[in-house]
Coordinates of C-alpha atoms in Angstrom, one line a residue:
X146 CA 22.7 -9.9 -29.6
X147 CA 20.9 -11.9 -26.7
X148 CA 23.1 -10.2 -24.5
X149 CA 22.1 -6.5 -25.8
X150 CA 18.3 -7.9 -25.0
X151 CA 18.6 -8.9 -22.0
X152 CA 20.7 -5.6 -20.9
X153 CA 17.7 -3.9 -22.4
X154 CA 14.9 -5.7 -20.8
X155 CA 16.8 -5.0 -17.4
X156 CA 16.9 -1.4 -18.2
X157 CA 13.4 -1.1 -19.2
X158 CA 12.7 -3.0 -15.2
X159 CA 14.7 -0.6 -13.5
X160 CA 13.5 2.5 -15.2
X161 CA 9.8 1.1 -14.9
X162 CA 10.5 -0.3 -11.1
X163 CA 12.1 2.5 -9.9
X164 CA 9.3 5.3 -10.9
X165 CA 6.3 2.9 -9.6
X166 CA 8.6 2.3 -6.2
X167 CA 8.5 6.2 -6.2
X168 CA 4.8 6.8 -6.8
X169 CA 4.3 3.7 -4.5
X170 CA 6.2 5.5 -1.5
X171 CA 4.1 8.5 -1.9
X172 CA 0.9 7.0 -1.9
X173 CA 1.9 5.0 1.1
X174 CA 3.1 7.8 3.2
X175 CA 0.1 9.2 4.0
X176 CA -1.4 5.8 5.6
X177 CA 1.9 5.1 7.4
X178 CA 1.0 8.4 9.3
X179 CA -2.3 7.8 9.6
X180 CA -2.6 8.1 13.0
X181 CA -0.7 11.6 13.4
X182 CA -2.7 13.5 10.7
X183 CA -5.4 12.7 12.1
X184 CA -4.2 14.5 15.0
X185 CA -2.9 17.4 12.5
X186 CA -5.7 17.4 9.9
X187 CA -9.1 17.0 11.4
X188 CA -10.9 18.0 14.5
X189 CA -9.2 17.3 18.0
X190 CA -13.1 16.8 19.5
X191 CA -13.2 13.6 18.8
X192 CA -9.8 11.5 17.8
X193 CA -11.3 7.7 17.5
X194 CA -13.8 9.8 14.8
X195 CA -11.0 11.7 13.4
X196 CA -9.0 8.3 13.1
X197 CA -11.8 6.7 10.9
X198 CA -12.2 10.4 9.3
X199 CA -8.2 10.0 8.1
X200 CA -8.4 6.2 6.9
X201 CA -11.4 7.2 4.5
X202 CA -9.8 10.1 3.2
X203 CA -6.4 7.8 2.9
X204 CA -9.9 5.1 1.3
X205 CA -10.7 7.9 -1.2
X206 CA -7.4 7.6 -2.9
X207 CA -8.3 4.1 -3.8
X208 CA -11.4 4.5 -4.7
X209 CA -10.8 7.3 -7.6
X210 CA -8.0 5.0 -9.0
X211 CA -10.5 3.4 -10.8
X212 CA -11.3 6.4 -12.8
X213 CA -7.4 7.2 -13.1
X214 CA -7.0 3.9 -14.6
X215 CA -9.7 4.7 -17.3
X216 CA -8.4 7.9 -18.1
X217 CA -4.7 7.6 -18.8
X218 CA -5.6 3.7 -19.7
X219 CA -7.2 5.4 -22.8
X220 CA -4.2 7.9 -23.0
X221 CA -1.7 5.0 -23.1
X222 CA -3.3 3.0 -25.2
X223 CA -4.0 5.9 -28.1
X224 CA -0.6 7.9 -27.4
X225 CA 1.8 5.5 -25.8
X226 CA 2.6 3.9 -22.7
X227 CA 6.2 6.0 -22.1
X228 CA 4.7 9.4 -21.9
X229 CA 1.3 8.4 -20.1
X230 CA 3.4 6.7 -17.6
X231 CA 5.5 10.1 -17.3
X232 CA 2.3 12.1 -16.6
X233 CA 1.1 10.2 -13.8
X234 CA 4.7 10.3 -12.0
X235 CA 4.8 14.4 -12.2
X236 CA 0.9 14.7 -10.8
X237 CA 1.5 12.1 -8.1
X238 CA 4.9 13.4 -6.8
X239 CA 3.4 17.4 -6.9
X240 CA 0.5 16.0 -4.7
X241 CA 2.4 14.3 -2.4
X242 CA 4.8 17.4 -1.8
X243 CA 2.0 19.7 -1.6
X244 CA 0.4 17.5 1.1
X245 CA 3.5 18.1 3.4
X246 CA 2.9 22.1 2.9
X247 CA -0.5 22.2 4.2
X248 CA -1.0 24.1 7.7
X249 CA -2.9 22.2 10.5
X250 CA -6.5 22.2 11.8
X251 CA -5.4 24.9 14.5
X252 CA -4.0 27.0 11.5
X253 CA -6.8 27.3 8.8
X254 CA -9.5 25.0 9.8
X255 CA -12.1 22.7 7.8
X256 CA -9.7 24.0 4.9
X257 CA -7.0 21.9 5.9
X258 CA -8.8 18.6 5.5
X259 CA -10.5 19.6 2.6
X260 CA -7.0 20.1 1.1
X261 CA -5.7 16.9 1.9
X262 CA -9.0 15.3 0.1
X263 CA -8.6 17.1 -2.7
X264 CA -4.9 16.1 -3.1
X265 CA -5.2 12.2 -2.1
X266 CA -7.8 12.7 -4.9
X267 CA -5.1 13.6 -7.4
X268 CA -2.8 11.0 -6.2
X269 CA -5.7 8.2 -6.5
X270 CA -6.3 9.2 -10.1
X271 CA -2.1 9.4 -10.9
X272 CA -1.6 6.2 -9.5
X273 CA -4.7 4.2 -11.0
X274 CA -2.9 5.7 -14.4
X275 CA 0.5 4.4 -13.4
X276 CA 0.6 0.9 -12.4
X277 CA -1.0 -0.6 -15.5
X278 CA 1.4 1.7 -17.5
X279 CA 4.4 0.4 -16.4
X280 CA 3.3 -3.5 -15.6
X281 CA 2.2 -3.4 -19.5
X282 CA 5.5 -1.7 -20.6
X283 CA 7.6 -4.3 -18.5
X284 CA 5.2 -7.2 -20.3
X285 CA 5.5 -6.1 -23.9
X286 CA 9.5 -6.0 -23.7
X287 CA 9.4 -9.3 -22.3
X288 CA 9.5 -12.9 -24.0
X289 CA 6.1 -15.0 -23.3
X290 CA 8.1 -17.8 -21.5
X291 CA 9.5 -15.3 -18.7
X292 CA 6.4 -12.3 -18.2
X293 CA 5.8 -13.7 -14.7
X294 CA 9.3 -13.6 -13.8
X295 CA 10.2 -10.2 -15.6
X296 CA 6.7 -8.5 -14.5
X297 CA 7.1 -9.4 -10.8
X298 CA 10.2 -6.9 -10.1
X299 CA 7.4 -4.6 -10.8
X300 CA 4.8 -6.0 -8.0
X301 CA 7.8 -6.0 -5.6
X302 CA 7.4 -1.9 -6.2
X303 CA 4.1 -1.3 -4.1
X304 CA 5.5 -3.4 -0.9
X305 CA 9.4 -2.1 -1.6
X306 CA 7.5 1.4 -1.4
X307 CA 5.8 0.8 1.6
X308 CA 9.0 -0.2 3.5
X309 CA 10.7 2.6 2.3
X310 CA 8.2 5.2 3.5
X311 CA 8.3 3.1 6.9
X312 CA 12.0 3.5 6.7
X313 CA 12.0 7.1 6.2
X314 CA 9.9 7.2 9.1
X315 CA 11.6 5.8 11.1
X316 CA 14.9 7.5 10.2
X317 CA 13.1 11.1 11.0
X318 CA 11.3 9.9 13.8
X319 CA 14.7 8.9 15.6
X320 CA 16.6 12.0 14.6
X321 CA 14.6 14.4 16.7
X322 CA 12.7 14.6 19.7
X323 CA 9.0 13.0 20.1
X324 CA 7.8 16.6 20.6
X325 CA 9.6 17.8 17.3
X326 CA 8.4 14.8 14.7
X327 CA 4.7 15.2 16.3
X328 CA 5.4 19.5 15.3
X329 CA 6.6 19.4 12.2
X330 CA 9.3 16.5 12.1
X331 CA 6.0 14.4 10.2
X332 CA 6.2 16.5 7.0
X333 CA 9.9 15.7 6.1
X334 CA 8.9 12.6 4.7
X335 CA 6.4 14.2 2.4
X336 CA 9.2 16.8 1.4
X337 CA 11.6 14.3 0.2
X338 CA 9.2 13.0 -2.2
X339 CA 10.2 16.1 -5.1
X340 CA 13.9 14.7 -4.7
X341 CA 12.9 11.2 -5.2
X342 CA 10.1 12.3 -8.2
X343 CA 13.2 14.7 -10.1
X344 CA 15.1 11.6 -9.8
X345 CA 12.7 9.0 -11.8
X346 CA 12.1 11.6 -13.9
X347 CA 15.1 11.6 -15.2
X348 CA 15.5 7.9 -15.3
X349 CA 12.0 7.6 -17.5
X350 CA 12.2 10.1 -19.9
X351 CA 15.3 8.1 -21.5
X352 CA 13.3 4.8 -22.4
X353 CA 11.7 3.9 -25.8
X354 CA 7.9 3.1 -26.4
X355 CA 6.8 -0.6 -26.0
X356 CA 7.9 -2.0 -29.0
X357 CA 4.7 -3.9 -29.5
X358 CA 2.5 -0.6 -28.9
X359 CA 5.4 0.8 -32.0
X360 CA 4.5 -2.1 -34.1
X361 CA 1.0 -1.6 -33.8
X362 CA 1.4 2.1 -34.1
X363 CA 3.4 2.1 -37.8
X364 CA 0.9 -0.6 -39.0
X365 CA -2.2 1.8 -37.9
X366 CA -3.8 -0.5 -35.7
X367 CA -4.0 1.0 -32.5
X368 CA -7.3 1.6 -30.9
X369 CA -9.1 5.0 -31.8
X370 CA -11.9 4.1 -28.9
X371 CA -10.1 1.8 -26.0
X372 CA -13.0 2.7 -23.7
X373 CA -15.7 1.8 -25.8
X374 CA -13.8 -1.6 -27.6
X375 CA -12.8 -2.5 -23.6
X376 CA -15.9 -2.5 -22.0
X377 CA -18.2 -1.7 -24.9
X378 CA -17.9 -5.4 -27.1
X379 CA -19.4 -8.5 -24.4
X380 CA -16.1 -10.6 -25.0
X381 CA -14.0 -8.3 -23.7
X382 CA -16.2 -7.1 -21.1
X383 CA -17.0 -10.3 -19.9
X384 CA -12.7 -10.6 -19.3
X385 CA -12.7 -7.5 -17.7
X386 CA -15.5 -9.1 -15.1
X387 CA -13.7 -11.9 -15.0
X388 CA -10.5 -10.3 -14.0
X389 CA -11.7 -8.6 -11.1
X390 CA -14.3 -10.6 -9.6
X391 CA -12.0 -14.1 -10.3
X392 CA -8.8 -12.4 -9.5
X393 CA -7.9 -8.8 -8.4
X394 CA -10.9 -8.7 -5.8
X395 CA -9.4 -11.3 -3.9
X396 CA -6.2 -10.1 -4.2
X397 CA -6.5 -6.5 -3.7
X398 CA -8.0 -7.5 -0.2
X399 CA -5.3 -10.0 0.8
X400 CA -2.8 -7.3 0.2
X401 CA -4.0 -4.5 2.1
X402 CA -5.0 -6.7 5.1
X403 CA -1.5 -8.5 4.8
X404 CA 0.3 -5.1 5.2
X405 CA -1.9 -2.3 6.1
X406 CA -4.4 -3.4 8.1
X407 CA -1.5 -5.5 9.9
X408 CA -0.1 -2.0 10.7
X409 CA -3.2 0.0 11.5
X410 CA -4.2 -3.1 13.6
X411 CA -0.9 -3.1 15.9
X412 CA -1.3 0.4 16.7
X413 CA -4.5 1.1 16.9
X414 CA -6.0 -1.9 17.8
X415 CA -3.1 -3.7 20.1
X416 CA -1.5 -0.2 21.1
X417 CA 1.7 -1.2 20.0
X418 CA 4.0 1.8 20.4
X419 CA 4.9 4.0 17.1
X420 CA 8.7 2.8 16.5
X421 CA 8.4 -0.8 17.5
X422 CA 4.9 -1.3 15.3
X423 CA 6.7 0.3 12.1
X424 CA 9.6 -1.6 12.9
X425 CA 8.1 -4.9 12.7
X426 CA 6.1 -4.6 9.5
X427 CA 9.2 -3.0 7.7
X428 CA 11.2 -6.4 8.9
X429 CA 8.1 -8.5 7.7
X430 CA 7.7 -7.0 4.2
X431 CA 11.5 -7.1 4.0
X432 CA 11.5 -10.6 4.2
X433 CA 8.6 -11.2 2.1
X434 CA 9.9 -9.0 -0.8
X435 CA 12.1 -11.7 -2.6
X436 CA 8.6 -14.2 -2.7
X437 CA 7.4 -11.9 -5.2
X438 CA 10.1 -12.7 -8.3
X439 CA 9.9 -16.3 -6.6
X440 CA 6.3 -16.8 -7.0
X441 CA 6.0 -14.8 -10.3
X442 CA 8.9 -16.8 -11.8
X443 CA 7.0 -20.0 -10.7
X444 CA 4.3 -19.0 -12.2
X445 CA 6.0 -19.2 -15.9
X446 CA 6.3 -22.5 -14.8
X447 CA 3.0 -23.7 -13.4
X448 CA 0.4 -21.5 -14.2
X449 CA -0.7 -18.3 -13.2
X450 CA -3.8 -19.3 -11.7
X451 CA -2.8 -22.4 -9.6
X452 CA -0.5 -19.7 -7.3
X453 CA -3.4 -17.0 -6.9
X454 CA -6.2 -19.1 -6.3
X455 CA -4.1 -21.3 -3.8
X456 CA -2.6 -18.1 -1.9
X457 CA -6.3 -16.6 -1.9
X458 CA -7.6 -20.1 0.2
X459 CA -4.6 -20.4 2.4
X460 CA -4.8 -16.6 3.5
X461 CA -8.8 -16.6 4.3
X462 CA -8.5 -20.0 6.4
X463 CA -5.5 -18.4 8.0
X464 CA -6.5 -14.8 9.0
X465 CA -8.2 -15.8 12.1
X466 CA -5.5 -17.7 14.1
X467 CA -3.1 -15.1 12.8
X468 CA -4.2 -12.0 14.3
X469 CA -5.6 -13.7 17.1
X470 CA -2.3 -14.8 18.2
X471 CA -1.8 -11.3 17.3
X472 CA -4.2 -9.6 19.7
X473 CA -3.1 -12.2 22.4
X474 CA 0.7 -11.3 22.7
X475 CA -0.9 -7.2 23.9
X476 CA -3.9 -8.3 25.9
X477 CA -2.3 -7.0 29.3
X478 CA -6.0 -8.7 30.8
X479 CA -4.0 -12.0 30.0
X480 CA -0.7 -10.4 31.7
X481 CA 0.7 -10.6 35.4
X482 CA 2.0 -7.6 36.3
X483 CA 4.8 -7.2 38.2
X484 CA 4.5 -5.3 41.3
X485 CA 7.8 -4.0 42.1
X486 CA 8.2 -2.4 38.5
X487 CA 6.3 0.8 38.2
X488 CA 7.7 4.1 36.8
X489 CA 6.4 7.9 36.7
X490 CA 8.8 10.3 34.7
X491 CA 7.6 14.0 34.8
X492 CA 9.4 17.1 32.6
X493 CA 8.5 20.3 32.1
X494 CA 9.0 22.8 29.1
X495 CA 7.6 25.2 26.4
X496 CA 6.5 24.8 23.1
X497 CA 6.8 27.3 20.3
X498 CA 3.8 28.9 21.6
X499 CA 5.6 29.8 24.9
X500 CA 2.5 27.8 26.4
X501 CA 4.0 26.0 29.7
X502 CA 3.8 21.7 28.9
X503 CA 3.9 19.2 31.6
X504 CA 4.9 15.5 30.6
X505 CA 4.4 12.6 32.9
X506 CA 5.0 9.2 31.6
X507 CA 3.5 6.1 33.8
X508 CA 4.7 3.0 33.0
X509 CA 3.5 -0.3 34.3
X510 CA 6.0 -3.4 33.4
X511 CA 4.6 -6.7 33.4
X512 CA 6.3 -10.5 34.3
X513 CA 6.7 -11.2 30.4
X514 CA 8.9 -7.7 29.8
X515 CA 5.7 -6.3 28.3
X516 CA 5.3 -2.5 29.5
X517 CA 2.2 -0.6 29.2
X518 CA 3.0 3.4 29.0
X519 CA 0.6 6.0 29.7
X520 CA 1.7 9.5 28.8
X521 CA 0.0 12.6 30.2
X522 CA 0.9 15.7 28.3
X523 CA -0.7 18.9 30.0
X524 CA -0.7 22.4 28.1
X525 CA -1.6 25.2 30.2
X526 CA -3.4 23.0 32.3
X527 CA -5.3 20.8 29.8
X528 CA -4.2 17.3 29.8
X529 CA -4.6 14.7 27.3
X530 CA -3.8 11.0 28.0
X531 CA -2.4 8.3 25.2
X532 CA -1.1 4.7 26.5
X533 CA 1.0 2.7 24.3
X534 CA 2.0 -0.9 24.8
X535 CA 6.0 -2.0 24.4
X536 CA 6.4 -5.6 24.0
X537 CA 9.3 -7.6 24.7
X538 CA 12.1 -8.6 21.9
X539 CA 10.9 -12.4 21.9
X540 CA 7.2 -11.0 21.4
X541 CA 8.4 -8.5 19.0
X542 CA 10.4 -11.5 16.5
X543 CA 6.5 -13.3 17.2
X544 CA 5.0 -10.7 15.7
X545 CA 7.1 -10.5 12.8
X546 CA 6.6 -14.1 12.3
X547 CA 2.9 -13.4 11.9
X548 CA 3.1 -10.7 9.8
X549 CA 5.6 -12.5 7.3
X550 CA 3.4 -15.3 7.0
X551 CA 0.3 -12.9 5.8
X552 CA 3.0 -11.1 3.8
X553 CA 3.6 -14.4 2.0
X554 CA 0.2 -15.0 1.3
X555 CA 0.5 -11.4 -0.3
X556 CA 3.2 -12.8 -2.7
X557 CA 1.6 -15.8 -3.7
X558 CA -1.9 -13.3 -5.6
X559 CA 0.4 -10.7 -6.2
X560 CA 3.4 -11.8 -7.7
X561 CA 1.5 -13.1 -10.6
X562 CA -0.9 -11.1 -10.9
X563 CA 0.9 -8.4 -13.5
X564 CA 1.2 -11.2 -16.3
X565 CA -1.9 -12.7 -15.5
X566 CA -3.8 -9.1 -16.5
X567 CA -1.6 -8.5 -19.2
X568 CA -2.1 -11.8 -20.9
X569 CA -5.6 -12.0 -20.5
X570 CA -6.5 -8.8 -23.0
X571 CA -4.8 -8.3 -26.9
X572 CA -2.3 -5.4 -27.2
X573 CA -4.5 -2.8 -28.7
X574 CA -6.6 -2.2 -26.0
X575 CA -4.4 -3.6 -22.9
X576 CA -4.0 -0.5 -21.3
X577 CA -7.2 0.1 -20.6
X578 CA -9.0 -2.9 -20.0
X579 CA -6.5 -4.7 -17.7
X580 CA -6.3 -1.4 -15.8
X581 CA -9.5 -1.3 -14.4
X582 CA -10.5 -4.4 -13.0
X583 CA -7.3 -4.3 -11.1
X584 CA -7.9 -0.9 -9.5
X585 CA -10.8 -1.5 -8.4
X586 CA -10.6 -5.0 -6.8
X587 CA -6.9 -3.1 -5.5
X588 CA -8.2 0.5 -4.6
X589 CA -12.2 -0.2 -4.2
X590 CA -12.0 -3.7 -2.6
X591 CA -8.4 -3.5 -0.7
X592 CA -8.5 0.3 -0.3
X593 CA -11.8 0.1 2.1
X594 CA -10.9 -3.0 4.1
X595 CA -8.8 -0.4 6.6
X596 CA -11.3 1.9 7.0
X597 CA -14.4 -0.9 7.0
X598 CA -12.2 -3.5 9.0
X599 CA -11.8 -0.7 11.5
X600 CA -15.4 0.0 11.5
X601 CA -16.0 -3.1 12.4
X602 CA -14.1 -3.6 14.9
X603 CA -15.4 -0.1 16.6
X604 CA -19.2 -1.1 16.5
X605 CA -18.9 -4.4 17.9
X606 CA -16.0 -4.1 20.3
X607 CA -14.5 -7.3 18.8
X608 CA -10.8 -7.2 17.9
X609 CA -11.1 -9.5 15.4
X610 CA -14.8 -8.5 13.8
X611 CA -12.6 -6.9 11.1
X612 CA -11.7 -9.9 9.5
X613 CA -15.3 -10.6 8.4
X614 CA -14.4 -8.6 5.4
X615 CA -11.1 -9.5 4.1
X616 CA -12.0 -12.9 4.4
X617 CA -15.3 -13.2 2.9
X618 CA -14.4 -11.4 -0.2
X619 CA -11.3 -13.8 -0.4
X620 CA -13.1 -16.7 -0.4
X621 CA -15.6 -15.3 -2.7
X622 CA -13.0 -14.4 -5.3
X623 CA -11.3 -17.7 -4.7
X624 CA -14.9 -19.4 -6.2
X625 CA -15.4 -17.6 -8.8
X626 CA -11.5 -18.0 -10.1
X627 CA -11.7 -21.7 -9.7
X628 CA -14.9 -22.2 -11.6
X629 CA -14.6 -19.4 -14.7
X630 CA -10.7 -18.8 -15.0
X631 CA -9.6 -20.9 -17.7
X632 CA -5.8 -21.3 -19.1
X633 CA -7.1 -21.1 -23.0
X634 CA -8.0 -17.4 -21.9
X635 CA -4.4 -16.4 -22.6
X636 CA -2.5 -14.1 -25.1
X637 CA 0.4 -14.8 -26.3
X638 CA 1.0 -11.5 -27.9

């Protein structure tokens, strides 16, 4: 018999894990080519403004989630987790498909960023609907004693996601040509999404309902008004405060500047070239995925709280050191170039316009095996210059380093976060109410910090003025935590 349970419960983690990993991938594939739709998407005028353009439209995603969570919180908590969690899988894949089928600026204009608004709109509101779904399904299959360990295979989901799209990248980007992936080669990751959506389908629509949301089901006690008995009675508002200002503001900024302002930070900020920047945050998060079950296992042990709070101060006294050790390793100003190393490659061909393009790469190689590499690409007689910095393999396993360590810090408020949400709010209404405080300190608080961190660092000229944010709300959080979360707060149910 214990046997058949704990087959069942690891079912009921793959199913769940495997469909968020999905919906994960695809909401992450549109900032891990950030900076090329911005070259596809939006005006050419300007590309520093159409940079900032593409993070806030990649922002907007977040920032919908909120209302995603309250809308299929509701559904799940009136009709079921199972089927609400089925919903938001279908909408998110369909968006993410359909993004990869939209024609370029040149093609049809303002439409096509209008389009691409409209469907990171769709997948903000699918995934604000799916993460609480399936963190609450893994929760209510699992015994009190092991929710931290059993819930954190589902936090591994959103970093696991993240590397994947990398990896995907990466895999497309070296199967073709430079010229190819920046034509079209970009949208093959988008594509694959259907495969990988039919796939979890399939997986999902096998499970069973929660059997807690069954028992309170056949006894008639499920909520007729979640909304209204969430945020509508003060004690449960009050935990629904509680939960994002004490815990998942804090965290939702930790993990976006841990992973994706690391990455937009290396190549936009540093000018770390495309291959070797995704290379080194998919090693980092890599490394850092097995912390997750670690730290959400120990936190059956020790307390949920103890972990968060502790990862939240360790990360904002951190961040400064980190990144600028970070900005050191490319600041060629600090470099010595060597003299006798200097490189110009020029080739000619056509696109598939028949327009005649020039390529001339400079590169200037430095005494630490750093190169700098300038790249001139002319098309009928209109040139446009990007430089990219390659750093050597020593600096490359430094980098690493520093992003694993803010990766860990990631681990430490996310890991435990799931069962800390979960058991903060009774069954009937869990859905709902632990669903909203999390996406918004995740897709409000953590979804700007890219686009206000790079801000930031644009009006002041400072490559480390973006830190102001991440680290003040961290700190922040990390007060209000200590002070109101209590350990009497919890459900057992």
């Amino acid at each position: 018999m214990k046997d058949n349970k704990v087959q069942n419960i690891w079912q009921v983690i793959l199913a769940s894990s495997a469909g968020t990993l999905i919906e994960w991938y695809d909401f992450y594939i549109f900032g891990s080519l950030a900076f090329i739709i911005s070259e596809k998407f939006f005006p050419p005028s300007n590309p520093g403004l159409a940079y900032i353009a593409t993070l806030a439209t990649f922002a907007v995603g977040f920032i919908v989630r909120p209302f995603g969570a309250i809308v299929f919180g509701r559904l799940g908590d009136i009709t079921g987790r199972k089927h609400t969690f089925l919903l938001t899988l279908l909408i998110m894949g369909g968006s993410t498909f359909a993004i990869g089928l939209i024609p370029g600026y040149h093609s049809i204009g303002i439409l096509a960023p209008i389009l691409v608004l409209i469907l990171r709109l769709l997948q903000g509101l699918a995934l604000g609907g799916e993460y609480g779904g399936a963190a609450t399904y893994v929760a209510e299959h699992s015994p009190h004693e092991k929710r931290g360990y059993y819930t954190s295979f589902i936090q591994t989901t959103a970093t696991l996601g993240l590397f994947i799209s990398l990896a995907v990248i990466l895999i497309t980007r070296t199967s073709m040509s430079p010229e190819d992936f920046n034509s079209w080669g970009w949208r093959i990751p988008f594509w694959l999404s259907i495969f990988l959506v039919i796939m979890s389908y399939y997986i999902r629509i096998r499970l069973k309902e929660s059997p807690l949301f069954t028992q309170l089901k056949e006894s008639g006690q499920t909520s007729k008004n979640p909304i209204k008995e969430s945020f509508g009675k003060k004690e449960n508002l009050r935990l629904v405060l509680l939960a994002l200002f004490g815990a998942a503001m804090g965290q939702g900024v930790i993990w976006y500047t841990g992973q994706f302002y690391a990455l937009s930070f290396l190549q936009k900020t540093m000018q770390i070239e495309f291959i070797q920047s995704n290379v080194i945050i998919a090693i980092a998060l890599l490394l850092g995925a097995p912390f997750f079950i670690y730290f959400g296992k120990l936190s059956d042990r020790i307390g949920r709280k103890k972990i968060m709070m502790t990862g939240m101060l360790i990360a904002a006294i951190s961040y400064y050191p980190i990144y600028a050790g970070m900005d050191y390793i490319a600041d060629l100003s600090k470099k010595t170039e060597d003299n006798g190393l200097y490189r110009i490659e020029n080739s000619i061909s056509r696109n598939k316009d028949m327009q005649n393009v020039e390529h001339s790469i400079k590169t200037r190689v430095f005494t630490d095996g750093t190169e700098e590499r300038e790249t001139i690409t002319t098309i009928d007689g209109k040139p446009a210059s990007k430089k990219e910095v390659v750093v050597s393999t020593k600096n490359v396993i430094l980098l690493i380093l520093l992003v694993f360590i803010q990766v860990l810090f990631v681990t430490m408020v996310y890991g435990p976060i799931a069962a800390f949400l979960v058991e903060l709010f009774p069954t009937r209404i869990r859905y709902t109410s632990m669903s909203l405080p999390y996406h918004i300190g995740n897709g409000v608080f953590g979804g700007l910090l890219p686009t206000i961190s790079t801000l930031l660092v644009t009006q002041t000229n400072n490559h480390l003025a973006g830190l102001i944010y991440p680290i003040g709300i961290a700190l922040i959080c990390f007060a209000i935590g200590m002070v109101y979360i209590k350990d009497y707060m919890i459900n057992k149910d």
